[in-house]
Coordinates of C-alpha atoms in Angstrom, one line a residue:
Chain A
M654 CA 32.1 -5.1 11.9
P655 CA 31.4 -1.4 12.2
A656 CA 33.3 0.7 14.8
K657 CA 31.7 1.1 18.2
W658 CA 32.1 4.9 18.0
T659 CA 30.1 7.2 15.8
I660 CA 30.3 10.8 14.9
G661 CA 27.7 13.5 15.8
I662 CA 27.5 16.9 14.1
D663 CA 25.4 19.8 15.4
I664 CA 25.1 22.6 12.8
G665 CA 23.7 25.7 14.4
R666 CA 23.1 29.2 13.0
T667 CA 26.4 30.4 14.4
N668 CA 28.3 27.4 15.9
L669 CA 29.2 24.0 14.5
R670 CA 30.0 21.2 17.0
A671 CA 31.4 17.8 16.1
A672 CA 32.2 14.9 18.4
R673 CA 33.4 11.4 18.3
V674 CA 31.0 9.6 20.7
E675 CA 31.3 6.2 22.3
G676 CA 28.6 4.8 24.6
G677 CA 27.0 8.2 24.9
V678 CA 30.3 9.9 25.9
P679 CA 31.8 12.6 23.6
V680 CA 35.4 11.4 23.8
K681 CA 36.7 14.1 21.4
V682 CA 34.9 17.4 20.6
L683 CA 35.5 20.1 18.0
R684 CA 33.8 23.5 18.1
E685 CA 34.0 26.2 15.3
R686 CA 31.9 28.9 13.7
T687 CA 29.4 27.8 11.2
D688 CA 30.6 28.7 7.6
V689 CA 27.3 30.3 6.7
P690 CA 28.8 32.5 3.9
G691 CA 30.2 29.3 2.3
G692 CA 26.6 28.1 1.8
P693 CA 25.8 24.4 1.8
R694 CA 29.1 23.5 0.1
G695 CA 31.1 25.4 2.7
V696 CA 29.2 23.6 5.5
V697 CA 29.6 20.2 3.9
E698 CA 33.4 20.9 3.7
Q699 CA 33.4 21.8 7.4
V700 CA 31.7 18.5 8.2
R701 CA 34.0 16.5 6.0
S702 CA 37.1 18.1 7.6
A703 CA 35.7 17.5 11.1
V704 CA 34.9 13.8 10.3
D705 CA 38.4 13.4 9.0
E706 CA 40.0 14.9 12.2
L707 CA 37.8 12.9 14.5
S708 CA 38.2 9.6 12.7
E709 CA 42.0 9.6 13.1
G710 CA 42.4 7.3 10.1
E711 CA 39.7 4.8 11.3
Q712 CA 36.3 4.3 9.9
A713 CA 33.3 5.6 12.0
G714 CA 30.4 3.3 12.7
G715 CA 28.0 6.1 11.6
L716 CA 27.4 9.8 11.1
G717 CA 24.5 11.8 12.5
V718 CA 23.9 15.4 11.6
G719 CA 21.5 17.8 13.4
I720 CA 20.8 21.1 11.7
A721 CA 18.9 24.3 12.7
G722 CA 16.1 24.1 10.2
Q723 CA 13.1 22.1 9.1
C724 CA 14.4 18.9 7.6
D725 CA 12.7 16.6 5.1
I726 CA 14.2 13.3 6.2
L727 CA 12.6 11.4 3.4
R728 CA 14.5 13.4 0.8
G729 CA 17.5 14.6 2.9
L730 CA 16.5 18.3 2.3
V731 CA 16.7 21.3 4.6
R732 CA 13.5 23.0 3.7
Y733 CA 13.4 26.1 5.9
G734 CA 15.8 27.7 8.3
P735 CA 16.7 31.3 9.2
N736 CA 20.3 31.2 8.0
L737 CA 20.6 27.7 6.6
W738 CA 17.9 27.8 4.0
W739 CA 18.7 25.6 1.1
P740 CA 15.3 24.3 0.0
D741 CA 16.5 22.5 -3.1
V742 CA 19.9 21.3 -2.0
P743 CA 20.2 17.5 -1.4
F744 CA 22.2 18.2 1.8
G745 CA 21.9 14.7 3.2
E746 CA 23.3 13.2 -0.1
M747 CA 26.1 15.8 -0.2
L748 CA 27.1 14.9 3.3
S749 CA 27.1 11.2 2.6
S750 CA 29.1 11.6 -0.6
A751 CA 31.7 14.0 1.0
T752 CA 32.3 11.8 4.0
G753 CA 31.7 8.3 2.6
L754 CA 29.3 7.7 5.5
P755 CA 25.5 7.4 5.2
A756 CA 24.4 10.6 7.0
V757 CA 21.4 10.5 9.3
L758 CA 20.0 14.0 9.0
R759 CA 17.5 15.6 11.5
N760 CA 16.6 18.9 13.0
D761 CA 19.1 20.0 15.7
V762 CA 16.6 20.0 18.6
T763 CA 15.3 16.6 17.5
M764 CA 18.9 15.3 17.9
A765 CA 19.4 17.1 21.3
T766 CA 16.1 15.6 22.5
F767 CA 17.3 12.1 21.6
G768 CA 20.6 12.8 23.4
E769 CA 18.9 14.0 26.5
W770 CA 16.6 11.0 26.5
R771 CA 19.3 8.3 26.0
F772 CA 22.0 9.8 28.2
G773 CA 20.7 13.0 29.9
A774 CA 17.8 14.5 31.8
G775 CA 15.2 12.1 30.4
A776 CA 17.2 8.8 30.7
G777 CA 14.9 6.0 31.7
S778 CA 11.6 7.7 30.7
T779 CA 9.3 6.6 27.9
D780 CA 7.6 9.9 27.3
M781 CA 9.6 13.1 27.3
V782 CA 9.2 16.6 25.8
C783 CA 12.0 19.2 25.2
F784 CA 11.8 22.9 24.6
Y785 CA 15.0 24.7 23.7
V786 CA 14.8 28.5 23.9
G787 CA 17.5 30.2 21.9
T788 CA 17.4 32.5 18.9
G789 CA 14.2 30.6 18.0
I790 CA 12.4 27.9 20.0
G791 CA 12.9 24.3 19.0
G792 CA 11.3 21.2 20.4
G793 CA 11.4 17.5 20.4
A794 CA 9.6 14.6 22.0
I795 CA 9.9 10.9 22.9
I796 CA 6.5 9.2 22.7
G797 CA 6.0 5.7 24.0
G798 CA 9.7 5.0 23.8
H799 CA 10.1 6.3 20.3
L800 CA 11.6 9.5 19.0
L801 CA 8.9 11.8 17.5
E802 CA 9.9 12.4 13.9
G803 CA 6.6 13.0 12.1
A804 CA 5.6 11.8 8.6
S805 CA 8.3 13.7 6.8
G806 CA 10.7 14.4 9.7
C807 CA 9.2 17.8 10.7
G808 CA 7.7 16.7 14.0
G809 CA 8.5 18.6 17.1
H810 CA 8.3 22.2 16.0
L811 CA 6.9 23.2 19.4
G812 CA 8.0 26.8 19.1
H813 CA 5.2 27.2 16.5
I814 CA 2.5 26.4 19.0
S815 CA 0.4 29.5 19.0
V816 CA -0.5 30.6 22.5
Q817 CA -2.5 33.7 21.5
M818 CA -4.5 33.6 18.3
D819 CA -4.4 37.4 18.0
G820 CA -0.9 37.8 19.3
P821 CA 2.2 39.3 17.6
M822 CA 3.2 38.1 14.1
C823 CA 5.7 35.2 14.1
S824 CA 8.3 34.7 11.4
C825 CA 6.4 31.6 10.2
G826 CA 3.5 33.9 9.2
R827 CA 0.9 33.2 11.9
R828 CA 0.2 35.0 15.1
G829 CA 1.1 34.4 18.7
C830 CA 3.5 31.5 18.3
V831 CA 5.4 31.0 21.6
E832 CA 8.5 31.7 19.5
A833 CA 7.1 35.1 18.7
Y834 CA 6.9 35.9 22.4
A835 CA 10.0 34.2 23.8
G836 CA 12.4 33.3 21.0
G837 CA 15.6 35.4 21.4
A838 CA 15.4 37.1 18.0
N839 CA 11.7 38.0 18.3
L840 CA 11.9 39.2 21.9
A841 CA 14.9 41.4 21.1
A842 CA 13.2 42.9 18.2
R843 CA 10.1 43.7 20.3
V844 CA 12.3 45.3 23.0
R845 CA 14.1 47.5 20.5
Q846 CA 10.8 48.6 19.0
E847 CA 9.2 49.3 22.4
L848 CA 12.3 51.4 23.5
A849 CA 12.2 53.3 20.2
D850 CA 8.4 53.9 20.5
D851 CA 8.2 54.9 24.1
P852 CA 10.9 57.2 25.5
T853 CA 9.3 57.0 29.0
I854 CA 10.5 53.4 29.4
S855 CA 13.5 54.0 31.6
T856 CA 15.8 51.1 31.5
A857 CA 19.4 50.1 31.8
L858 CA 19.1 48.9 28.3
R859 CA 18.7 52.4 26.9
A860 CA 21.8 53.5 28.8
A861 CA 23.9 51.0 26.9
G862 CA 23.8 53.2 23.8
D863 CA 22.8 52.0 20.4
L864 CA 19.4 50.4 20.6
D865 CA 20.1 48.4 17.4
L866 CA 22.7 46.4 19.2
I867 CA 20.3 45.1 21.9
D868 CA 19.9 41.3 21.6
A869 CA 18.4 38.7 23.9
R870 CA 21.6 38.4 25.9
T871 CA 21.6 42.2 26.6
V872 CA 18.0 42.0 27.8
A873 CA 18.8 39.0 30.0
G874 CA 21.7 40.8 31.4
A875 CA 19.5 43.8 32.4
A876 CA 17.1 41.4 34.0
V877 CA 19.9 39.9 36.0
D878 CA 20.8 43.4 37.1
G879 CA 17.2 43.9 38.3
D880 CA 16.0 46.3 35.6
T881 CA 12.2 46.5 36.0
Y882 CA 11.4 46.6 32.3
A883 CA 13.7 43.6 31.5
L884 CA 12.0 41.7 34.3
E885 CA 8.6 42.5 32.9
V886 CA 9.8 41.2 29.5
R887 CA 10.9 38.0 31.3
D888 CA 7.4 37.7 33.0
G889 CA 5.7 37.8 29.6
M890 CA 8.1 35.2 28.2
A891 CA 7.3 33.0 31.2
E892 CA 3.6 33.2 30.7
A893 CA 3.8 32.4 27.0
L894 CA 6.3 29.5 27.5
S895 CA 4.2 28.1 30.3
S896 CA 1.1 28.1 28.1
A897 CA 2.9 26.2 25.3
V898 CA 4.5 23.7 27.8
A899 CA 1.1 23.0 29.5
S900 CA -0.6 22.5 26.2
T901 CA 2.1 20.0 25.2
I902 CA 1.8 18.2 28.5
N903 CA -2.0 17.9 28.0
S904 CA -1.4 16.6 24.4
L905 CA 1.4 14.2 25.1
N906 CA 1.3 13.2 28.8
P907 CA 5.1 13.0 29.3
T908 CA 6.8 12.2 32.6
V909 CA 9.8 14.5 31.9
V910 CA 9.8 18.0 30.4
V911 CA 13.2 19.4 29.6
L912 CA 13.5 23.2 29.4
G913 CA 16.8 24.4 28.0
G914 CA 18.6 26.7 25.7
P915 CA 20.6 29.9 26.2
V916 CA 17.6 32.2 26.5
M917 CA 15.9 29.9 29.0
S918 CA 19.0 29.8 31.2
G919 CA 20.0 33.5 30.6
F920 CA 17.0 35.1 32.3
P921 CA 17.0 35.0 36.1
S922 CA 14.4 32.5 37.6
L923 CA 12.9 31.9 34.1
F924 CA 13.3 28.1 34.3
E925 CA 11.6 28.0 37.8
M926 CA 8.8 30.3 36.8
V927 CA 8.0 28.2 33.7
A928 CA 8.3 25.0 35.6
D929 CA 5.9 26.1 38.4
R930 CA 3.4 27.8 36.1
S931 CA 3.2 24.9 33.6
L932 CA 2.3 22.5 36.4
E933 CA -0.4 24.9 37.6
L934 CA -1.9 25.2 34.1
C935 CA -1.9 21.6 32.9
L936 CA -4.6 18.9 33.5
R937 CA -4.5 17.3 37.0
S938 CA -4.5 13.9 35.4
A939 CA -1.2 14.7 33.7
L940 CA 0.7 15.5 36.9
D941 CA 1.3 11.9 38.1
G942 CA 5.0 11.4 38.2
L943 CA 5.7 14.4 36.0
R944 CA 8.9 16.4 36.5
I945 CA 10.4 19.4 34.8
E946 CA 14.2 19.3 34.3
R947 CA 17.1 21.3 33.0
P948 CA 19.0 19.6 30.3
S949 CA 22.0 17.7 31.6
L950 CA 24.3 17.4 28.5
G951 CA 24.7 21.1 28.0
D952 CA 25.6 22.2 24.5
L953 CA 26.7 18.6 23.6
A954 CA 23.2 17.1 23.7
G955 CA 22.9 17.6 19.9
V956 CA 26.2 15.8 19.0
V957 CA 25.5 13.0 21.5
G958 CA 22.0 12.5 20.1
A959 CA 23.1 12.7 16.5
A960 CA 25.9 10.2 17.0
T961 CA 23.6 7.9 19.0
L962 CA 20.8 8.1 16.4
A963 CA 23.3 7.1 13.7
I964 CA 23.8 3.8 15.4
R965 CA 20.3 2.5 14.7
Chain B
M945 CA -7.5 -20.5 20.7
P946 CA -9.3 -17.2 21.4
A947 CA -12.2 -16.2 19.3
K948 CA -11.5 -14.0 16.2
W949 CA -14.2 -11.6 17.3
T950 CA -13.8 -9.1 20.1
I951 CA -16.2 -6.7 21.9
G952 CA -15.9 -2.9 21.9
I953 CA -17.8 -0.7 24.3
D954 CA -18.0 3.1 24.0
I955 CA -19.3 4.8 27.2
G956 CA -20.3 8.4 26.5
R957 CA -21.9 10.9 28.8
T958 CA -25.3 10.1 27.4
N959 CA -25.0 7.1 25.1
L960 CA -23.5 3.7 25.5
R961 CA -22.6 1.7 22.4
A962 CA -21.5 -1.9 22.3
A963 CA -20.5 -4.0 19.3
R964 CA -19.2 -7.4 18.4
V965 CA -16.4 -6.7 15.9
E966 CA -14.7 -9.0 13.5
G967 CA -11.9 -7.8 11.2
G968 CA -12.9 -4.2 11.9
V969 CA -16.5 -4.7 11.0
P970 CA -19.2 -4.2 13.7
V971 CA -21.3 -7.3 13.0
K972 CA -23.8 -6.7 15.8
V973 CA -24.4 -3.3 17.6
L974 CA -26.3 -2.3 20.7
R975 CA -27.1 1.3 21.6
E976 CA -28.6 2.5 24.9
R977 CA -28.6 5.5 27.3
T978 CA -25.7 5.5 29.7
D979 CA -26.9 4.6 33.2
V980 CA -25.3 7.6 34.8
P981 CA -27.5 7.7 37.9
G982 CA -26.5 4.1 38.6
G983 CA -22.9 5.2 39.1
P984 CA -19.9 3.0 38.2
R985 CA -21.8 -0.2 39.4
G986 CA -24.8 0.7 37.1
V987 CA -22.5 1.2 34.1
V988 CA -20.5 -2.0 34.8
E989 CA -23.8 -3.9 34.9
Q990 CA -24.8 -2.4 31.5
V991 CA -21.5 -3.5 30.1
R992 CA -21.8 -7.0 31.5
S993 CA -25.3 -7.4 30.1
A994 CA -24.2 -6.1 26.7
V995 CA -21.2 -8.5 26.6
D996 CA -23.6 -11.3 27.5
E997 CA -26.0 -10.4 24.7
L998 CA -23.2 -9.9 22.1
S999 CA -21.4 -13.1 23.0
E1000 CA -24.4 -15.4 22.3
G1001 CA -23.0 -18.1 24.6
E1002 CA -19.5 -18.0 23.1
Q1003 CA -16.3 -16.5 24.6
A1004 CA -15.1 -13.2 23.1
G1005 CA -11.4 -12.9 22.1
G1006 CA -11.1 -9.6 24.0
L1007 CA -12.9 -6.6 25.5
G1008 CA -12.0 -3.0 24.9
V1009 CA -13.8 -0.1 26.7
G1010 CA -13.6 3.5 25.8
I1011 CA -15.0 6.1 28.3
A1012 CA -15.5 9.8 28.2
G1013 CA -13.0 10.9 30.8
Q1014 CA -9.3 11.0 31.7
C1015 CA -8.2 7.4 32.2
D1016 CA -5.2 6.2 34.2
I1017 CA -4.5 3.0 32.3
L1018 CA -1.7 1.9 34.6
R1019 CA -4.3 1.6 37.5
G1020 CA -7.5 1.2 35.5
L1021 CA -9.0 4.3 37.0
V1022 CA -11.2 7.0 35.5
R1023 CA -9.7 10.0 37.0
Y1024 CA -11.8 12.9 35.7
G1025 CA -14.8 13.3 33.6
P1026 CA -17.8 15.6 33.5
N1027 CA -20.5 13.0 34.3
L1028 CA -18.4 9.9 34.8
W1029 CA -16.1 11.0 37.5
W1030 CA -15.1 8.2 39.8
P1031 CA -11.6 9.0 40.8
D1032 CA -11.1 6.2 43.3
V1033 CA -13.1 3.5 41.6
P1034 CA -11.1 0.6 40.1
F1035 CA -13.3 0.6 37.0
G1036 CA -11.0 -1.5 34.8
E1037 CA -10.9 -4.2 37.5
M1038 CA -14.7 -4.1 38.0
L1039 CA -15.2 -4.5 34.3
S1040 CA -12.9 -7.5 34.1
S1041 CA -14.4 -9.2 37.1
A1042 CA -18.0 -8.6 35.9
T1043 CA -17.4 -9.9 32.4
G1044 CA -14.6 -12.5 33.0
L1045 CA -12.6 -10.7 30.2
P1046 CA -9.5 -8.7 30.8
A1047 CA -10.7 -5.2 29.9
V1048 CA -8.6 -2.8 27.9
L1049 CA -9.7 0.7 29.2
R1050 CA -8.9 4.0 27.4
N1051 CA -10.4 7.4 26.8
D1052 CA -13.3 7.2 24.3
V1053 CA -11.6 9.5 21.7
T1054 CA -8.4 7.5 22.0
M1055 CA -10.4 4.5 21.0
A1056 CA -12.2 6.3 18.1
T1057 CA -8.8 7.5 16.9
F1058 CA -7.5 4.0 16.8
G1059 CA -10.6 2.8 15.0
E1060 CA -10.4 5.6 12.3
W1061 CA -6.7 4.7 11.9
R1062 CA -7.1 1.0 11.5
F1063 CA -10.3 0.9 9.4
G1064 CA -11.4 4.5 8.7
A1065 CA -10.2 7.9 7.4
G1066 CA -6.6 7.4 8.5
A1067 CA -6.1 3.8 7.2
G1068 CA -2.6 3.3 5.8
S1069 CA -1.1 6.4 7.4
T1070 CA 1.6 6.3 10.1
D1071 CA 1.0 9.7 11.5
M1072 CA -2.6 10.9 12.2
V1073 CA -4.3 13.3 14.5
C1074 CA -8.0 13.4 15.5
F1075 CA -10.2 16.2 17.0
Y1076 CA -13.7 15.3 18.0
V1077 CA -15.9 18.3 18.8
G1078 CA -18.9 17.4 20.9
T1079 CA -20.0 18.5 24.4
G1080 CA -16.2 18.8 25.0
I1081 CA -13.3 18.4 22.6
G1082 CA -11.4 15.2 22.6
G1083 CA -8.4 14.2 20.7
G1084 CA -6.1 11.4 19.8
A1085 CA -3.1 10.7 17.6
I1086 CA -1.1 8.0 15.9
I1087 CA 2.6 8.8 15.9
G1088 CA 5.1 6.8 13.8
G1089 CA 2.6 3.9 13.6
H1090 CA 1.9 3.8 17.3
L1091 CA -1.2 4.9 19.2
L1092 CA -0.4 7.9 21.4
E1093 CA -1.2 6.9 24.9
G1094 CA 1.1 9.0 27.1
A1095 CA 3.0 7.9 30.3
S1096 CA -0.2 7.2 32.3
G1097 CA -2.7 6.9 29.4
C1098 CA -3.7 10.5 29.4
G1099 CA -2.2 11.5 26.1
G1100 CA -4.3 13.2 23.4
H1101 CA -6.3 15.8 25.4
L1102 CA -6.0 18.1 22.4
G1103 CA -9.2 20.0 23.6
H1104 CA -7.0 21.4 26.4
I1105 CA -4.6 23.1 24.1
S1106 CA -4.9 26.8 25.0
V1107 CA -5.2 29.0 21.9
Q1108 CA -5.5 32.3 23.8
M1109 CA -3.6 32.8 27.1
D1110 CA -6.0 35.5 28.3
G1111 CA -9.1 33.8 26.8
P1112 CA -12.2 32.6 28.5
M1113 CA -12.0 30.3 31.5
C1114 CA -12.1 26.6 30.7
S1115 CA -13.6 23.9 33.0
C1116 CA -10.1 22.6 33.5
G1117 CA -9.1 25.7 35.3
R1118 CA -7.0 27.5 32.7
R1119 CA -7.8 30.1 30.2
G1120 CA -8.4 29.9 26.4
C1121 CA -8.5 26.2 25.8
V1122 CA -9.9 25.4 22.4
E1123 CA -12.7 23.5 24.3
A1124 CA -13.6 26.8 26.1
Y1125 CA -14.2 28.3 22.6
A1126 CA -15.7 25.5 20.6
G1127 CA -16.8 22.6 22.9
G1128 CA -20.6 22.3 22.8
A1129 CA -21.2 22.9 26.5
N1130 CA -18.9 26.0 26.7
L1131 CA -20.2 27.6 23.5
A1132 CA -23.8 27.1 24.5
A1133 CA -23.1 28.7 28.0
R1134 CA -21.4 31.6 26.3
V1135 CA -24.3 32.1 23.9
R1136 CA -26.8 32.0 26.7
Q1137 CA -24.8 34.6 28.7
E1138 CA -24.4 36.9 25.7
L1139 CA -28.1 36.8 24.9
A1140 CA -28.9 37.6 28.5
D1141 CA -26.4 40.4 28.8
D1142 CA -27.1 42.1 25.5
P1143 CA -30.8 42.6 24.5
T1144 CA -29.6 44.2 21.2
I1145 CA -28.4 40.9 19.8
S1146 CA -31.4 40.0 17.6
T1147 CA -31.4 36.4 16.8
A1148 CA -33.6 33.5 15.9
L1149 CA -32.3 31.9 19.1
R1150 CA -34.1 34.5 21.3
A1151 CA -37.3 33.8 19.5
A1152 CA -37.2 30.1 20.5
G1153 CA -38.2 31.1 24.0
D1154 CA -36.4 30.0 27.2
L1155 CA -32.8 31.0 26.9
D1156 CA -31.8 28.4 29.4
L1157 CA -32.7 25.6 27.0
I1158 CA -30.3 26.8 24.3
D1159 CA -27.6 24.2 23.6
A1160 CA -25.0 23.6 20.9
R1161 CA -27.5 21.9 18.7
T1162 CA -29.9 25.0 18.9
V1163 CA -27.1 27.3 18.0
A1164 CA -26.0 25.1 15.1
G1165 CA -29.6 25.0 13.9
A1166 CA -29.8 28.8 13.9
A1167 CA -26.6 28.9 11.9
V1168 CA -28.0 26.5 9.4
D1169 CA -31.0 28.9 9.1
G1170 CA -28.6 31.7 8.3
D1171 CA -28.9 33.6 11.7
T1172 CA -26.1 36.2 11.6
Y1173 CA -25.3 36.0 15.3
A1174 CA -25.1 32.2 15.2
L1175 CA -22.8 32.4 12.1
E1176 CA -20.5 34.8 14.0
V1177 CA -20.4 32.2 16.8
R1178 CA -19.4 29.6 14.3
D1179 CA -16.7 31.9 12.8
G1180 CA -15.1 32.3 16.3
M1181 CA -15.2 28.5 16.8
A1182 CA -13.5 28.0 13.4
E1183 CA -10.7 30.4 14.3
A1184 CA -10.0 28.7 17.7
L1185 CA -10.2 25.2 16.3
S1186 CA -7.9 26.1 13.4
S1187 CA -5.3 27.5 15.7
A1188 CA -5.3 24.3 17.8
V1189 CA -5.2 22.1 14.7
A1190 CA -2.4 24.1 13.2
S1191 CA -0.4 23.9 16.4
T1192 CA -0.9 20.2 16.6
I1193 CA 0.2 19.8 12.9
N1194 CA 3.4 21.8 13.7
S1195 CA 4.0 19.6 16.8
L1196 CA 3.3 16.2 15.3
N1197 CA 3.7 16.5 11.5
P1198 CA 0.8 14.1 10.6
T1199 CA -0.3 13.2 7.1
V1200 CA -4.0 12.9 8.1
V1201 CA -6.0 15.1 10.4
V1202 CA -9.5 13.8 11.2
L1203 CA -12.1 16.4 12.3
G1204 CA -15.3 14.9 13.6
G1205 CA -17.9 15.0 16.3
P1206 CA -21.5 16.3 16.4
V1207 CA -20.7 19.9 16.9
M1208 CA -18.1 19.9 14.1
S1209 CA -20.7 18.4 11.7
G1210 CA -23.7 20.4 13.0
F1211 CA -22.5 23.9 12.0
P1212 CA -22.7 24.7 8.3
S1213 CA -19.3 24.8 6.6
L1214 CA -17.4 24.5 9.9
F1215 CA -15.4 21.5 8.7
E1216 CA -14.3 23.2 5.5
M1217 CA -13.5 26.5 7.3
V1218 CA -11.3 24.7 9.8
A1219 CA -9.6 22.5 7.2
D1220 CA -8.7 25.5 5.0
R1221 CA -7.6 27.8 7.8
S1222 CA -5.5 25.2 9.5
L1223 CA -3.5 24.6 6.4
E1224 CA -3.0 28.4 6.0
L1225 CA -1.7 28.7 9.6
C1226 CA 0.6 25.7 9.8
L1227 CA 4.3 25.5 8.8
R1228 CA 5.0 25.1 5.0
S1229 CA 7.2 22.2 5.7
A1230 CA 4.3 20.3 7.4
L1231 CA 2.1 20.5 4.3
D1232 CA 3.7 17.8 2.2
G1233 CA 1.1 15.1 1.7
L1234 CA -1.1 16.4 4.5
R1235 CA -4.9 15.9 4.1
I1236 CA -7.8 16.9 6.4
E1237 CA -10.6 14.4 6.5
R1238 CA -14.0 13.8 8.0
P1239 CA -14.3 10.6 10.1
S1240 CA -15.5 7.6 8.1
L1241 CA -16.8 5.3 10.8
G1242 CA -19.5 7.6 12.1
D1243 CA -20.5 7.0 15.7
L1244 CA -19.0 3.5 15.6
A1245 CA -15.4 4.5 15.5
G1246 CA -15.1 4.1 19.2
V1247 CA -16.5 0.6 19.4
V1248 CA -14.4 -0.5 16.4
G1249 CA -11.3 1.0 17.9
A1250 CA -11.9 -0.5 21.4
A1251 CA -12.6 -3.9 20.0
T1252 CA -9.5 -3.8 17.8
L1253 CA -7.2 -2.5 20.5
A1254 CA -8.4 -5.4 22.7
I1255 CA -6.8 -7.8 20.2
R1256 CA -3.2 -6.7 20.9

């Protein structure tokens, strides 16, 4: 009989989290920096070592792994991802062989969505949508009581909904993706460019010194301090995010929309602005029973979801 | 034991279709004008009479009804719809009581999507998306082998994906919906306005006489005849449609996208333009095994889908 506890791993661009999870509760958690320079082998070794430590000599009932990238679940590949881009590496197979456990591999936000659905903000619902706004924008959905996976496991890339056909170029190669407007990396790049181009923009951000060091956190901090320019940046993010959220509501008719991630929570009032504006924009018929929520599992949604999906 | 054949009804804004369907085949079909002036009672009477005629004294195994509007399947209501807007009428209950059959009520494009999936262009796939471009733009999806319905039956309103946050106003109240660009009613209104505003636009459309009579069919006809302005209108439709299709591919990772409807097929090369451009715009990881298809059940997809969904 397999153990009742399973292991969930969340491999982000900078942080790796691992947990032993029982009944949706992370009973032991490890956090470390992702060994990006070590490449896929380095990361697999990190996972092996974490599984070892969490198992305490016992055998886990399953292993789920979420990773920041576009996964091909049919072949266990990580096809595309800003830092973790190993298109031809059989990552799922490597994980399974290193740990001795069949690894269930998915996108990190897919895993977080599953966690929030089973044990978090979406518990009890049958139709739920998640947007996680961080360096990029990830998404996930539960549809009719099933996790959205897509034909090859790439479903849920809601950050690549274009909200403006002629908008700014996104890293994916098309224009106006909501990630191009409100993903941390893109918004910081735009702010750095605007400050460099226009010396009349007077802002606390410029006072900080080296423009090259400005990131989404710096911009959010300036907005918290009431900087006019940073607040305008936030307003633009809110409008783009609201458009993508409303389009997703119209497409999927969920009862719960979860808006999370460090960039979403870092800017003052951004969550409230997006929640209010999305409900204004979407179809009246989609409003029945609809609520917009913050995530409730914090940065452990991914490991809880991964560990729980591994039970199936 | 219930009969092996069921009845499917497709209630559009102008046409009502009814069919006796067995094993996905419409063995007997009725077509008439929708009795819009008769209101919900008039339409229910049309359905009753069609069921009567198709049943030939036998008892059908089920009744499925698709209707052009936003349905609340939990309560059997048609909440919103351009012509068929009966927000407080218990339409599903009225149908069941008039016909003596429990009526399965859904949006018309939801039904057409189900028909194309089970017996048409998407047969054999587990993840499929449909766009139907007519007076408005309707949508539907199959996700992981299940029909997308949404929490209250309003899922699949893909025409109300906004492709341009600051775009033209849509009838739903927000800006830049793909329906505002490429739905037949909206595009015809925009063409009439542009011709009225700008006498320098020289076009075959103006030659036809009364500008007020221009509809989507007239514009498509001018495009077929090579009218430069009408072809430009088509190009704009193609770009907006491609953006919505690509965003949906990124969100749902289907293997089949069906592009249908009279406006889609009426403009020369529109299908090919949207198919090619959507594949250019979407994420590389979503391309594996993805194909874009024309519908294969013609205007009977709705009745086939409705009759088939009624079997469940």
